[in-house]
PDB file of C-alpha atoms in Angstrom:
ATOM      1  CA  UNK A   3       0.000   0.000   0.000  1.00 50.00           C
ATOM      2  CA  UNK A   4       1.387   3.645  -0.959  1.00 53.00           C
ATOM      3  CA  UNK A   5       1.809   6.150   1.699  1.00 72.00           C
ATOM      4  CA  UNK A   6       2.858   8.739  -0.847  1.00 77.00           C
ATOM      5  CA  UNK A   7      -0.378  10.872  -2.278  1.00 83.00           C
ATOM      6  CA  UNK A   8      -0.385  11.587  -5.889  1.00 87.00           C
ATOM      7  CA  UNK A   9      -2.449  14.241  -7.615  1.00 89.00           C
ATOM      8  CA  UNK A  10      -1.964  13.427 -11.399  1.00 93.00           C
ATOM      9  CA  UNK A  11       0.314  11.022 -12.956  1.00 94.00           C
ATOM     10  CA  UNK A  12       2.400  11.778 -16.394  1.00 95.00           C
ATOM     11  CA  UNK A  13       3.014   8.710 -18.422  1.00 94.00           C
ATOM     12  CA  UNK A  14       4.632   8.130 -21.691  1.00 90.00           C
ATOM     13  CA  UNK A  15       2.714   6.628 -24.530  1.00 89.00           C
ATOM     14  CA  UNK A  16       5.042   4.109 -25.116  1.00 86.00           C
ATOM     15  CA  UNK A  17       4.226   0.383 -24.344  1.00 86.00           C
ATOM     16  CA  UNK A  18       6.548  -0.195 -21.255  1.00 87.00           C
ATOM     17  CA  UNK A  19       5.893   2.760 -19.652  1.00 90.00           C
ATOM     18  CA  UNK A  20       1.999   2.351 -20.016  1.00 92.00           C
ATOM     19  CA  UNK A  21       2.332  -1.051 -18.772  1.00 93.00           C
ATOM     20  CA  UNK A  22       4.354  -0.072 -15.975  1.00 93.00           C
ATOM     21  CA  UNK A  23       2.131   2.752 -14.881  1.00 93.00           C
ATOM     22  CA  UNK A  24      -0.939   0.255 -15.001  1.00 94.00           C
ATOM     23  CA  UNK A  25       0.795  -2.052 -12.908  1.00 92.00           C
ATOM     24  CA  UNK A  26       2.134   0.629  -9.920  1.00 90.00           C
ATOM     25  CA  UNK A  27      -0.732   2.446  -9.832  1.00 90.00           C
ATOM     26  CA  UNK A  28      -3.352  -0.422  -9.983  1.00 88.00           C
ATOM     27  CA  UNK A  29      -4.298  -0.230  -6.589  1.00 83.00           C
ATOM     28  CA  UNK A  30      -3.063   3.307  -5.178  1.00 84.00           C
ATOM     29  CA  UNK A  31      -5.314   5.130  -2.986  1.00 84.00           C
ATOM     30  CA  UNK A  32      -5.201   8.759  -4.538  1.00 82.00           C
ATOM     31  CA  UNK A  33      -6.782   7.374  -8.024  1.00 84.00           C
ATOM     32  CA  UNK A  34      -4.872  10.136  -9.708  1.00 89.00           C
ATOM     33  CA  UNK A  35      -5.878  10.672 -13.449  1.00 92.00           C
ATOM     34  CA  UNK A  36      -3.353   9.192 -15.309  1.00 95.00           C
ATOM     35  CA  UNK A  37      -2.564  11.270 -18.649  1.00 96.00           C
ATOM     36  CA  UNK A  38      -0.787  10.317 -21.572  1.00 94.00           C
ATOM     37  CA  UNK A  39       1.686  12.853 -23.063  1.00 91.00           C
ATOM     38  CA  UNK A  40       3.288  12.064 -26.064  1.00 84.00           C
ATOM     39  CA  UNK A  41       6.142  14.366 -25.444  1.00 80.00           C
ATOM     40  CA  UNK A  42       7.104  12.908 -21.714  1.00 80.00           C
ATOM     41  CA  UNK A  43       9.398  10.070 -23.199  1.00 70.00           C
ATOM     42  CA  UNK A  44      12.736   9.220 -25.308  1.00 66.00           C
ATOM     43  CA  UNK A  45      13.793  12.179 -27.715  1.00 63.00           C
ATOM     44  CA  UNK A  46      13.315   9.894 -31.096  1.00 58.00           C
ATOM     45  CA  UNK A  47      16.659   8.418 -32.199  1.00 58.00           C
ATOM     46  CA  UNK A  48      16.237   5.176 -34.053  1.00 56.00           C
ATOM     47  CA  UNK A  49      13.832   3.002 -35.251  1.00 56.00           C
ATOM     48  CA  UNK A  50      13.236   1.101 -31.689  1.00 57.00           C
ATOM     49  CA  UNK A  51      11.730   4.763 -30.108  1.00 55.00           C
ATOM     50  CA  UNK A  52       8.731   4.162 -32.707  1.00 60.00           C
ATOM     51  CA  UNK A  53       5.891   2.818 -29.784  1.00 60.00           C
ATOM     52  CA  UNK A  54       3.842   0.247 -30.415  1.00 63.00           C
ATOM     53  CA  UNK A  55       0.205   0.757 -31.926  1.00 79.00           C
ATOM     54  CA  UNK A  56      -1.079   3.332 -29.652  1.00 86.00           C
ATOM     55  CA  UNK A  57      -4.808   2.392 -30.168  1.00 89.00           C
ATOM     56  CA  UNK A  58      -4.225  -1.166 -29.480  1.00 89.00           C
ATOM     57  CA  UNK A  59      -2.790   0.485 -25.711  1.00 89.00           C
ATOM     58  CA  UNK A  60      -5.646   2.484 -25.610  1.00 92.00           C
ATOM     59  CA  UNK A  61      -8.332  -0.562 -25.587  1.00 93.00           C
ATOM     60  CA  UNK A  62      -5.351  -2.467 -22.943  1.00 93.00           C
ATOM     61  CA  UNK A  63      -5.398   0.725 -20.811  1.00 93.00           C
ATOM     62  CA  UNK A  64      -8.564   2.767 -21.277  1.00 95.00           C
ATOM     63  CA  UNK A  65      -8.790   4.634 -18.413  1.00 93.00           C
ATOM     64  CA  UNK A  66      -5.823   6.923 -19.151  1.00 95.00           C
ATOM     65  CA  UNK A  67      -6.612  10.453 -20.494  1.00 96.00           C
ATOM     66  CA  UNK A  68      -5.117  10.240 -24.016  1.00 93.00           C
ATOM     67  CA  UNK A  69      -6.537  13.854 -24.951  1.00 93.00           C
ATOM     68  CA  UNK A  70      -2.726  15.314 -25.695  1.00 90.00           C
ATOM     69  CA  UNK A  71      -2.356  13.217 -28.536  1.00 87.00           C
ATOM     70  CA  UNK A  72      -3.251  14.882 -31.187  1.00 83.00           C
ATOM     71  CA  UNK A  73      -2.777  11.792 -34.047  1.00 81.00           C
ATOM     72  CA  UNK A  74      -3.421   8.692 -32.803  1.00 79.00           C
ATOM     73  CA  UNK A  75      -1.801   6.875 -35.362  1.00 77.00           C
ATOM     74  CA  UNK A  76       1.803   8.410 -35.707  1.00 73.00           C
ATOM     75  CA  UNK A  77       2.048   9.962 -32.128  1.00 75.00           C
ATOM     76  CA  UNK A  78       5.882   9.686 -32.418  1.00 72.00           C
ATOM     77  CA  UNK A  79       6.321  11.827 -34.856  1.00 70.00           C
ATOM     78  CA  UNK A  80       5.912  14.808 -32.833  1.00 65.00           C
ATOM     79  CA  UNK A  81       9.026  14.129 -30.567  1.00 61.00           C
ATOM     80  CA  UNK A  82      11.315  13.982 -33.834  1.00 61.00           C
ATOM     81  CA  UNK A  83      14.161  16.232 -33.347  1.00 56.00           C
ATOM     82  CA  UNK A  84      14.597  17.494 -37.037  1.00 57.00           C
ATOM     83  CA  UNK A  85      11.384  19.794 -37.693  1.00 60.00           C
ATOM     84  CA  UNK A  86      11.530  18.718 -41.474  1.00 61.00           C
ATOM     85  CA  UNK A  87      11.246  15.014 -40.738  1.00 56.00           C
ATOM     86  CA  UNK A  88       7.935  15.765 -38.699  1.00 55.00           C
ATOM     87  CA  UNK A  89       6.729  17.315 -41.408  1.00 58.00           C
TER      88      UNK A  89
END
């Protein structure tokens, strides 16, 4: 059981770190909305920083707040470094 309270919880949208999150904060007492930014995480370097299929995490965790994505579908884009590659 936590002793620590919590008033809102950051997460990043990639797979490990949702999973994670679900996982420590199954059962914490300060139900803290959990929100999904896709700019909390790895600054995009390679082809392994590409997340996993955000809407299949989305039915797996749906009680996060994923209303800071703005495109569901290539969410990683908007961390690339190099503004003419996110374009």
């Amino acid at each position: 059981m936590s002793k620590v309270d919590v008033d809102v919880v950051i997460v990043s949208p990639m797979r490990r770190a949702l999973t994670t999150c679900a996982l420590v904060f199954k059962n914490h007492k300060s139900k803290a909305p959990i929100i999904v930014d896709p700019l909390f995480r790895e600054i995009m370097e390679s082809g392994c920083d590409i997340g996993s299929r955000l809407r299949e995490s989305m039915k797996d965790y749906p009680d996060f707040d994923y209303s800071l994505i703005k495109n569901i579908d290539y969410w990683y884009i908007e961390s690339l470094r190099n503004e003419a590659s996110r374009k």
